Short mmCIF file of C-alpha atoms in Angstrom, two decimals:
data_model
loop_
_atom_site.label_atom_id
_atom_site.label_comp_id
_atom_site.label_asym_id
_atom_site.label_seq_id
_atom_site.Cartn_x
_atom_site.Cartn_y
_atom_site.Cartn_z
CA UNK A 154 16.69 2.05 -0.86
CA UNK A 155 18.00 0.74 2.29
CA UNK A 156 17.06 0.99 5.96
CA UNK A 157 20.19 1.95 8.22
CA UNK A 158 18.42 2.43 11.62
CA UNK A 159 14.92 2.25 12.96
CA UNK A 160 14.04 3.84 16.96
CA UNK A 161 11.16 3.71 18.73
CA UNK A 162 10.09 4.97 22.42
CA UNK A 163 6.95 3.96 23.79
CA UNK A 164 5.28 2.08 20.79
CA UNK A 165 2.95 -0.46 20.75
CA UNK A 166 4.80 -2.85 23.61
CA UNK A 167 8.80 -1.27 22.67
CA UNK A 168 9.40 0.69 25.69
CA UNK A 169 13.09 2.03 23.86
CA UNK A 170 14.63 -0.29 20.65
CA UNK A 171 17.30 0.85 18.46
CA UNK A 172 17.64 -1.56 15.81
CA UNK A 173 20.10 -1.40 12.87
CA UNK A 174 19.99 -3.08 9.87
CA UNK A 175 21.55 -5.02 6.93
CA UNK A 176 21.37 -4.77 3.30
CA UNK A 177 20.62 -7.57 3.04
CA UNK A 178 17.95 -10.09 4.51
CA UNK A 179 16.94 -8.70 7.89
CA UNK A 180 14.90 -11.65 10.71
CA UNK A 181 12.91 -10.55 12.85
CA UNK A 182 12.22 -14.11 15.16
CA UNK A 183 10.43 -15.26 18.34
CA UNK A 184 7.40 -16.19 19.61
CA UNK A 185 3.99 -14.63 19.14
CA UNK A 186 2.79 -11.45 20.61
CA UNK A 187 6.57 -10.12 21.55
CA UNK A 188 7.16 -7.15 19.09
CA UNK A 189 8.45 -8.45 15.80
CA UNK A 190 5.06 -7.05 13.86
CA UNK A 191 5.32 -3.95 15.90
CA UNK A 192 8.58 -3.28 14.39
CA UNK A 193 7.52 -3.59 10.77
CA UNK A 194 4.46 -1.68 11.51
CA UNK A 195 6.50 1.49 12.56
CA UNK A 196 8.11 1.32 9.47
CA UNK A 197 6.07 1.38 7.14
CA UNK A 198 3.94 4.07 9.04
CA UNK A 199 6.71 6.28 6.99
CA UNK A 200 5.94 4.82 3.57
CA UNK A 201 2.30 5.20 4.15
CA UNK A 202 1.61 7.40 6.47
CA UNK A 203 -0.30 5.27 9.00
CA UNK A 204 -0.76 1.93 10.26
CA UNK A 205 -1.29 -1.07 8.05
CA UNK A 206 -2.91 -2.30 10.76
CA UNK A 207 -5.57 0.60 10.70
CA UNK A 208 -5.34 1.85 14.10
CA UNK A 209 -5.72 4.99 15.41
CA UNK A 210 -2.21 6.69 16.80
CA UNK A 211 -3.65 6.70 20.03
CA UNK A 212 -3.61 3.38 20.09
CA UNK A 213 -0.37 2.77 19.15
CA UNK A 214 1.00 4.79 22.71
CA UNK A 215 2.43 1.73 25.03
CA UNK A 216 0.45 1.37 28.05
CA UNK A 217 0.26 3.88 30.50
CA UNK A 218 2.05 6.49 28.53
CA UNK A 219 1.25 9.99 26.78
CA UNK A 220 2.94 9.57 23.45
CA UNK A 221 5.03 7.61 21.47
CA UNK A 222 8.15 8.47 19.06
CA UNK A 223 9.77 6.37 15.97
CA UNK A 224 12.28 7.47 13.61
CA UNK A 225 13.80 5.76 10.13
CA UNK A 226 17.62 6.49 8.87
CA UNK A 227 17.36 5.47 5.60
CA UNK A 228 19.85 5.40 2.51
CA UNK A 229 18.52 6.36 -1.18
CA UNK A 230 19.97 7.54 -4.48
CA UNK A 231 19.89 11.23 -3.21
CA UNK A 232 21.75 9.85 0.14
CA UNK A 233 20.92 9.68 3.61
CA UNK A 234 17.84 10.48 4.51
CA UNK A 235 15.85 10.95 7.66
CA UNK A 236 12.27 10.49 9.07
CA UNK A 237 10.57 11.38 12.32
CA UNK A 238 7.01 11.03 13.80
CA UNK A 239 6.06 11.76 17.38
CA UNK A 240 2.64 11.52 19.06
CA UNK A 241 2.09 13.50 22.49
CA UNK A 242 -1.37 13.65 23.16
CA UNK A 243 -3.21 15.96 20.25
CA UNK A 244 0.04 17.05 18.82
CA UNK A 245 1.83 15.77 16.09
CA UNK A 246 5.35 16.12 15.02
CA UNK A 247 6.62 15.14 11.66
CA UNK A 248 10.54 15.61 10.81
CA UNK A 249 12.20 14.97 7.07
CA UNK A 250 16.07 15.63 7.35
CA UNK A 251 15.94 17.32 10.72
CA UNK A 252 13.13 19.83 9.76
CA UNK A 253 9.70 20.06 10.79
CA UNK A 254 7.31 19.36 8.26
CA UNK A 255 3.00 19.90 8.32
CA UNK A 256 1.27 17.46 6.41
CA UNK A 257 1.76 13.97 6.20
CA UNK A 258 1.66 14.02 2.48
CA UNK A 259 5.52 15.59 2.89
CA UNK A 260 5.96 12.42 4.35
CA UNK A 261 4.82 10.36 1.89
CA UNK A 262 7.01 9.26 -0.99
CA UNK A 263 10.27 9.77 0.26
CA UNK A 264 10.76 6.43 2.24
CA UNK A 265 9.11 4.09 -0.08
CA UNK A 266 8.21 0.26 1.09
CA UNK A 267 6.43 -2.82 -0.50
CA UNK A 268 4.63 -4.66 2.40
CA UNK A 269 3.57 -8.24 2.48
CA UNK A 270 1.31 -9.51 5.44
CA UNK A 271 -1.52 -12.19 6.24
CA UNK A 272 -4.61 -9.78 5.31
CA UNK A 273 -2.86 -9.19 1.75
CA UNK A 274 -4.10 -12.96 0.71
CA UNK A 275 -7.67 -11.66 0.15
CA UNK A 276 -6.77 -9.34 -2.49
CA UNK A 277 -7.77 -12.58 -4.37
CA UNK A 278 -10.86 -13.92 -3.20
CA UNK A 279 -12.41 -10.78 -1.06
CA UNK A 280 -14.19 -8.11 -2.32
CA UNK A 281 -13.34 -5.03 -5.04
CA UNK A 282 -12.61 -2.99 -1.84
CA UNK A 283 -9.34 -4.94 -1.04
CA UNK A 284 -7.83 -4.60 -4.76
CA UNK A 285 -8.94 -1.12 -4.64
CA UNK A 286 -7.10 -0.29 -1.60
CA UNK A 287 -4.18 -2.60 -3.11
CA UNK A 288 -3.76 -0.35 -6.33
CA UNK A 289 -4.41 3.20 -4.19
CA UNK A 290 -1.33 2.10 -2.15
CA UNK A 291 1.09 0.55 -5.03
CA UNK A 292 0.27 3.51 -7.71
CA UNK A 293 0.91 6.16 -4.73
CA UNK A 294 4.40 5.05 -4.60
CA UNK A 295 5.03 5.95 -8.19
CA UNK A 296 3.33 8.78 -9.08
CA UNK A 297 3.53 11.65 -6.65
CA UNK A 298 0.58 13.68 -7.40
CA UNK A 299 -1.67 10.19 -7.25
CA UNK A 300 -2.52 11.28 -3.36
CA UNK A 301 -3.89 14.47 -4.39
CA UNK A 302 -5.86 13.28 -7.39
CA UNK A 303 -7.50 10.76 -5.15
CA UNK A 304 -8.06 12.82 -2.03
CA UNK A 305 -9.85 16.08 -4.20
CA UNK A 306 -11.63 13.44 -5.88
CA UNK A 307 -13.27 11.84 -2.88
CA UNK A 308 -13.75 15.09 -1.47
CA UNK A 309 -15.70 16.06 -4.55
CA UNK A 310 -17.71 12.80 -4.41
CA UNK A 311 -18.61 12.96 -0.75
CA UNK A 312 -20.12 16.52 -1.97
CA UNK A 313 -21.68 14.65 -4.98
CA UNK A 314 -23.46 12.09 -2.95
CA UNK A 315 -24.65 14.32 -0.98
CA UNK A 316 -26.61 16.21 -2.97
CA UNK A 317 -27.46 12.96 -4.77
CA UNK A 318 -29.13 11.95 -1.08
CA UNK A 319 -30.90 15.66 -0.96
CA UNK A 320 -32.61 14.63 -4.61
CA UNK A 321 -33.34 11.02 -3.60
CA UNK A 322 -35.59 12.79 -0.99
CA UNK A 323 -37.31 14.82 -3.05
CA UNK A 324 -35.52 17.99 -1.91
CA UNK A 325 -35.06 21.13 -4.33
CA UNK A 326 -31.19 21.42 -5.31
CA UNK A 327 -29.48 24.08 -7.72
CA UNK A 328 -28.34 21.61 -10.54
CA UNK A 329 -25.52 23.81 -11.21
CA UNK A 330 -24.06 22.62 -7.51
CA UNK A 331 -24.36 18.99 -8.46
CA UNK A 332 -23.18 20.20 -12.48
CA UNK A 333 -19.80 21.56 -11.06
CA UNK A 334 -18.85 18.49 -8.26
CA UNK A 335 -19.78 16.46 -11.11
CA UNK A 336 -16.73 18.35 -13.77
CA UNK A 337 -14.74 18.34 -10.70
CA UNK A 338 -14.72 14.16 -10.37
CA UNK A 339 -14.64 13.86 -14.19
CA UNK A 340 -11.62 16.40 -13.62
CA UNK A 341 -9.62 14.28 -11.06
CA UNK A 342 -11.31 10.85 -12.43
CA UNK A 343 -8.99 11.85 -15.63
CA UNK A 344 -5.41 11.76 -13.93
CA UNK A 345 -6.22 8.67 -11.30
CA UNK A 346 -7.61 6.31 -14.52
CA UNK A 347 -4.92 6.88 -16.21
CA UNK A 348 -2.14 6.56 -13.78
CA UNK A 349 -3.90 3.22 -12.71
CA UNK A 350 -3.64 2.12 -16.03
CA UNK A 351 -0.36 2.76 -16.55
CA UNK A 352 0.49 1.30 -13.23
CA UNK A 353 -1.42 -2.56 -13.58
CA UNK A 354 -0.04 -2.27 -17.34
CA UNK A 355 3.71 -2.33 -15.81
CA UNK A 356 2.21 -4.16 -12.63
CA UNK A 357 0.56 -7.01 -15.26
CA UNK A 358 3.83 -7.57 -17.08
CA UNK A 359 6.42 -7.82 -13.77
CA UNK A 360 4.10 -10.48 -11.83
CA UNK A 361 3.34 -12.68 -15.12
CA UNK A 362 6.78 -13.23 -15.07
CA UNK A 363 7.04 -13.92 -11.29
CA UNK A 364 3.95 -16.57 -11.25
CA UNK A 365 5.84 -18.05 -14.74
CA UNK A 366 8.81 -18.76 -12.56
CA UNK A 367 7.55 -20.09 -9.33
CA UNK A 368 5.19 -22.01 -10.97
CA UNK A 369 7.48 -23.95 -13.68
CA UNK A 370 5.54 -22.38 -16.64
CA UNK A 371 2.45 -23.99 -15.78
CA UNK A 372 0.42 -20.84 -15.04
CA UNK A 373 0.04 -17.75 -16.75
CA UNK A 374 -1.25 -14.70 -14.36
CA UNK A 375 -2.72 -11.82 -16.36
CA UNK A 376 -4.37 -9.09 -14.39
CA UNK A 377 -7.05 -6.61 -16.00
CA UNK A 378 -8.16 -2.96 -15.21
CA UNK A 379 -11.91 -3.12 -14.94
CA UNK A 380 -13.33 0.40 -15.27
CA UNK A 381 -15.84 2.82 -16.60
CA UNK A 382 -13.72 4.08 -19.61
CA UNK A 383 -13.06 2.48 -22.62
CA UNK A 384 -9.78 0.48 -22.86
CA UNK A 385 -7.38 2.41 -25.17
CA UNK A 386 -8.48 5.60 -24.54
CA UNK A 387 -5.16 7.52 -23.03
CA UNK A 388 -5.54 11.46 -24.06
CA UNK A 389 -6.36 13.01 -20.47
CA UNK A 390 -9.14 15.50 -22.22
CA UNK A 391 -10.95 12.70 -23.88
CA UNK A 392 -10.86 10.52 -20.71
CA UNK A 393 -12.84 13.55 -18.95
CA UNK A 394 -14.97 13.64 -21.50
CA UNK A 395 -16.64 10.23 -21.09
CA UNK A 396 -16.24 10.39 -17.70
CA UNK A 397 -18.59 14.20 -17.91
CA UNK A 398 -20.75 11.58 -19.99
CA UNK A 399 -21.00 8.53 -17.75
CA UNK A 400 -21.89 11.32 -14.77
CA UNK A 401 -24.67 13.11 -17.12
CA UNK A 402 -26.14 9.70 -18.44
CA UNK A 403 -26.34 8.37 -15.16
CA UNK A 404 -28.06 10.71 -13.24
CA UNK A 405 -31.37 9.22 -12.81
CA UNK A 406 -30.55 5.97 -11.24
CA UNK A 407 -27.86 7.73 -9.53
CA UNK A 408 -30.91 9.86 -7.77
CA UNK A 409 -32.85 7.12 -6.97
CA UNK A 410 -30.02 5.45 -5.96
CA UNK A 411 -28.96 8.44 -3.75
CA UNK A 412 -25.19 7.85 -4.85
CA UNK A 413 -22.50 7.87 -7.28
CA UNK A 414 -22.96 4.24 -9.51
CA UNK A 415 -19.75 4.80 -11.63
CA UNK A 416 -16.28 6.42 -10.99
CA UNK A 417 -12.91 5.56 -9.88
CA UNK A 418 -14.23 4.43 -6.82
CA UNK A 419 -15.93 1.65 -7.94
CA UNK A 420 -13.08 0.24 -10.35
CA UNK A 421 -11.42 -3.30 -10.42
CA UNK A 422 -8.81 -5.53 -11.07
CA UNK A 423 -9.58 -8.96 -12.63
CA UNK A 424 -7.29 -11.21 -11.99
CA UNK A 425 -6.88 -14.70 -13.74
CA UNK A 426 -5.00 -17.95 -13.62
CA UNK A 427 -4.55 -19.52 -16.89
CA UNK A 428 -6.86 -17.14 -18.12
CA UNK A 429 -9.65 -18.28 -15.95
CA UNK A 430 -10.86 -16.26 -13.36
CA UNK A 431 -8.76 -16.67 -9.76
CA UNK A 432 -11.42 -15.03 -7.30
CA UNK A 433 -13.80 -17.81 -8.08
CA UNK A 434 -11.49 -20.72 -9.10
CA UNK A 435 -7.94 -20.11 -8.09
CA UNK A 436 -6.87 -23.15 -5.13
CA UNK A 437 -5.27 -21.80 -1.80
CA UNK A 438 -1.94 -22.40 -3.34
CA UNK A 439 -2.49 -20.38 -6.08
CA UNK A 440 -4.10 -17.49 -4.11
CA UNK A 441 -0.66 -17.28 -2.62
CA UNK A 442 1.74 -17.18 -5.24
CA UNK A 443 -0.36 -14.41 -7.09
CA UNK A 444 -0.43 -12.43 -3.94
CA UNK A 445 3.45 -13.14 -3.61
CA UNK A 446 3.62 -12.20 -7.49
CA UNK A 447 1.70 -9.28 -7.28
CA UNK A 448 3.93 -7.67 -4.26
CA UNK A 449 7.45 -8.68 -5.96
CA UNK A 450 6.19 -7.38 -9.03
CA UNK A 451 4.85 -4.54 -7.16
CA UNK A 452 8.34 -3.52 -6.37
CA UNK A 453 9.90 -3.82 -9.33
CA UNK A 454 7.37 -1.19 -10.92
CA UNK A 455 8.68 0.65 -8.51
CA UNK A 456 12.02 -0.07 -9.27
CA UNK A 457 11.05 0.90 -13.07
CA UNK A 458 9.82 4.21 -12.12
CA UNK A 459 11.64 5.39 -9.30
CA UNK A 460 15.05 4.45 -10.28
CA UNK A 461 15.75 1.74 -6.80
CA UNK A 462 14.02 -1.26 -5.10
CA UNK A 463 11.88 -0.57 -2.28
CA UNK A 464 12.48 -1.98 1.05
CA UNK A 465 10.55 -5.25 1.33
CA UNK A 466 8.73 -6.16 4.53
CA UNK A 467 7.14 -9.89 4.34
CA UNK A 468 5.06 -9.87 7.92
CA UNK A 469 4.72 -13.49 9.08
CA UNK A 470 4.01 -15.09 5.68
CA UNK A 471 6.63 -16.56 4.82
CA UNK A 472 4.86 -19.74 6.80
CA UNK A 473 2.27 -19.51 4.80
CA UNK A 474 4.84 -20.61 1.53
CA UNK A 475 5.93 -23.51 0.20
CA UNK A 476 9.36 -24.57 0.32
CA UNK A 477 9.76 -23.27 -3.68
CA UNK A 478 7.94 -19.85 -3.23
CA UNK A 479 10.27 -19.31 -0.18
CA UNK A 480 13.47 -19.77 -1.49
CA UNK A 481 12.56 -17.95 -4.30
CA UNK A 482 11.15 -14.78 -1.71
CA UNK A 483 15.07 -15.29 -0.33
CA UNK A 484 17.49 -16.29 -2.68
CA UNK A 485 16.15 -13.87 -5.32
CA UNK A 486 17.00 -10.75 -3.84
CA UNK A 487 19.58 -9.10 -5.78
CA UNK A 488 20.28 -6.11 -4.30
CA UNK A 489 17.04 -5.62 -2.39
CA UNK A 490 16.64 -5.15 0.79
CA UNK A 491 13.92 -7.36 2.86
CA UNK A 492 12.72 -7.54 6.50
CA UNK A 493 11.01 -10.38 7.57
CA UNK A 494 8.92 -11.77 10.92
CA UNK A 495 8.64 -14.95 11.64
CA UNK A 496 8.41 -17.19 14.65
CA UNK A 497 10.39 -20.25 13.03
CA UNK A 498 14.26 -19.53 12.80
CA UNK A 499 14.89 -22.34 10.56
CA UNK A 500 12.52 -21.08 7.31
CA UNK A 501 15.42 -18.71 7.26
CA UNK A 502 18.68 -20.87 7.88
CA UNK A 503 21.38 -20.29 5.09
CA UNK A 504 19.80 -17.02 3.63
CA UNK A 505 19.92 -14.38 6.26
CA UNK A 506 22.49 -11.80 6.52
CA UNK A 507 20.88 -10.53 10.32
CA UNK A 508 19.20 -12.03 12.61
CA UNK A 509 16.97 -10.14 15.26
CA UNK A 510 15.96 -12.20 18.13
CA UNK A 511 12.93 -10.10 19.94
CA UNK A 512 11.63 -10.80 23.47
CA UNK A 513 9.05 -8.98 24.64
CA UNK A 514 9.77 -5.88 22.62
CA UNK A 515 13.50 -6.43 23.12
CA UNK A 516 15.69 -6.74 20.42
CA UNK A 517 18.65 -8.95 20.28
CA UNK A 518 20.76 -8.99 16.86
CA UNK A 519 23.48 -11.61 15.49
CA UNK A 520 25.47 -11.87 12.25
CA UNK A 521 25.54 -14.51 9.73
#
């Protein structure tokens, strides 16, 4: 997959860009605060279908204007391809190949993008949340249906919890409301375990090998799916079935607790170094090459299912690498495609194939 041509009018600070790129390693460069995030932001808005930044689109209108407008030429297997979103006060407009499309989940899935950014380094030492949010994104790239699983299923557990609070308080409730939300998450629970474990299995093997490299074979990554179900268990009926159980068994603390305890939502991913665990032990320099292992690998599961790399889009990291880990980032990229920020020129010197110079939300390209 590879970016021909990204536009923008009025976003963020880019009062009009067109900016074209190469196949091969794309640099954004300048100082801080001029557009070069901005740029990567608006792209991947079409692989995920908002920003990574979490903003709302209203504020992601330039100053003093009513709407903003990008759009993404793109190149995959099928051909060329096309994307469009446009914000003008409360409507939206979404275009895929030149016709208007409803929902942003017709968006999603047809541009796909690995992204690679400062916040991504606490998927190590923060909280279950950010690993969470880490495999919703990666496994939503590979398996279509994964964005409807998840949404019914949170839909079905805000209903749960609900009623959950009602019986906490001592309220009367049906039980056969709180029987059927319950079959309903054990329904969707089903597909999203097992796609996650099919994903970190593929996931596990890819980045083991990337930490092996940039590491010299010193350290061995291995990355574990921490859930309510039973390792080993992969017939979707049985899966259900212990989930129905886990729901049912639950139920009393889950009252007094006036929430769902178990469930897809509160999963996990364990990840250790040498088979000791990294969120409590893993050095700064470790931290960053498995966050670097876990995005390159990350892409090559997509690679594996899809059929083609990803676009890669390393936000103003590649500082925050050694000289090893960043020649390996750039030398190593076959035929992928990568777009990088950055606001030193030389990190970059001998590996770029385009060079974007960007001045307040200008864009300025040169050739290698």
């Amino acid at each position: 997959m590879i970016i021909k041509r990204f536009r923008a009018e009025n976003f963020r600070n880019i009062e009009k860009c067109d900016i074209e790129f190469s196949p091969g390693v794309n640099l954004l460069y300048g100082k801080n605060a001029q557009g070069k995030t901005n740029v990567v932001e608006g792209i991947y808005y079409f692989s995920r279908g908002r920003s990574f930044r979490g903003r709302e689109d209203k504020e992601l209108i330039r100053f003093g204007e009513e709407g903003f407008r990008i759009s993404l030429d793109f190149e995959d297997e099928c051909g060329r391809e096309s994307l469009e979103y446009a914000v003008f006060g409360k409507e939206r407009l979404r275009k895929k190949n030149g016709y208007k499309i409803n929902k942003v989940t017709e968006m999603i899935g047809s541009f796909k993008a690995v992204l690679f950014y400062p916040d991504n380094l606490g998927l190590v030492k923060d909280g279950p949340e950010e690993r969470r949010s880490f495999l919703n994104i990666a496994a939503s790239s590979c398996y279509p249906l994964y964005i409807k699983y998840y949404s019914d299923y949170k839909k079905a557990l805000e209903n749960r919890n609900c009623i959950l609070k009602m019986m906490q308080k001592g309220l009367y409730i049906d039980r056969t409301e709180l029987d059927s939300w319950s079959a309903s998450m054990a329904e969707y629970a089903s597909y999203i375990y097992l796609m996650r474990e099919d994903y970190v299995k593929k996931l596990t093997v890819y980045a083991a090998e990337v930490m092996k490299e940039i590491s010299d074979g010193s350290e061995e990554l291995s990355i574990i799916y921490e859930s309510n179900i039973a390792s080993g268990i992969t017939d979707r009926q049985n899966v259900k079935s212990e989930y129905e159980r886990i729901f049912s068994s639950s139920l009393d603390r889950e009252i007094a607790a006036g929430i769902t305890l178990f469930g897809p939502h509160r999963d996990d991913l364990d990840i250790r170094i040498n088979g000791i665990g990294a969120r409590a032990f893993a050095s700064q320099g470790q931290q960053r090459s498995i966050v670097l292992a876990l995005k390159l690998a990350e892409g090559e599961v997509i690679k594996e299912i899809c059929g083609e790399y990803p676009v890669f889009l390393f936000d103003d990291v590649l500082s925050e690498l050694d000289d090893r880990r960043r020649r390996y980032v750039l030398e190593g990229r076959g035929d992928r495609q990568i777009i990088i920020t950055g606001c030193n020129k030389a990190e970059c010197i001998g590996f770029t194939d385009k060079e974007i110079e960007v001045i307040g939300g200008k864009y300025v390209s040169s050739h290698r």
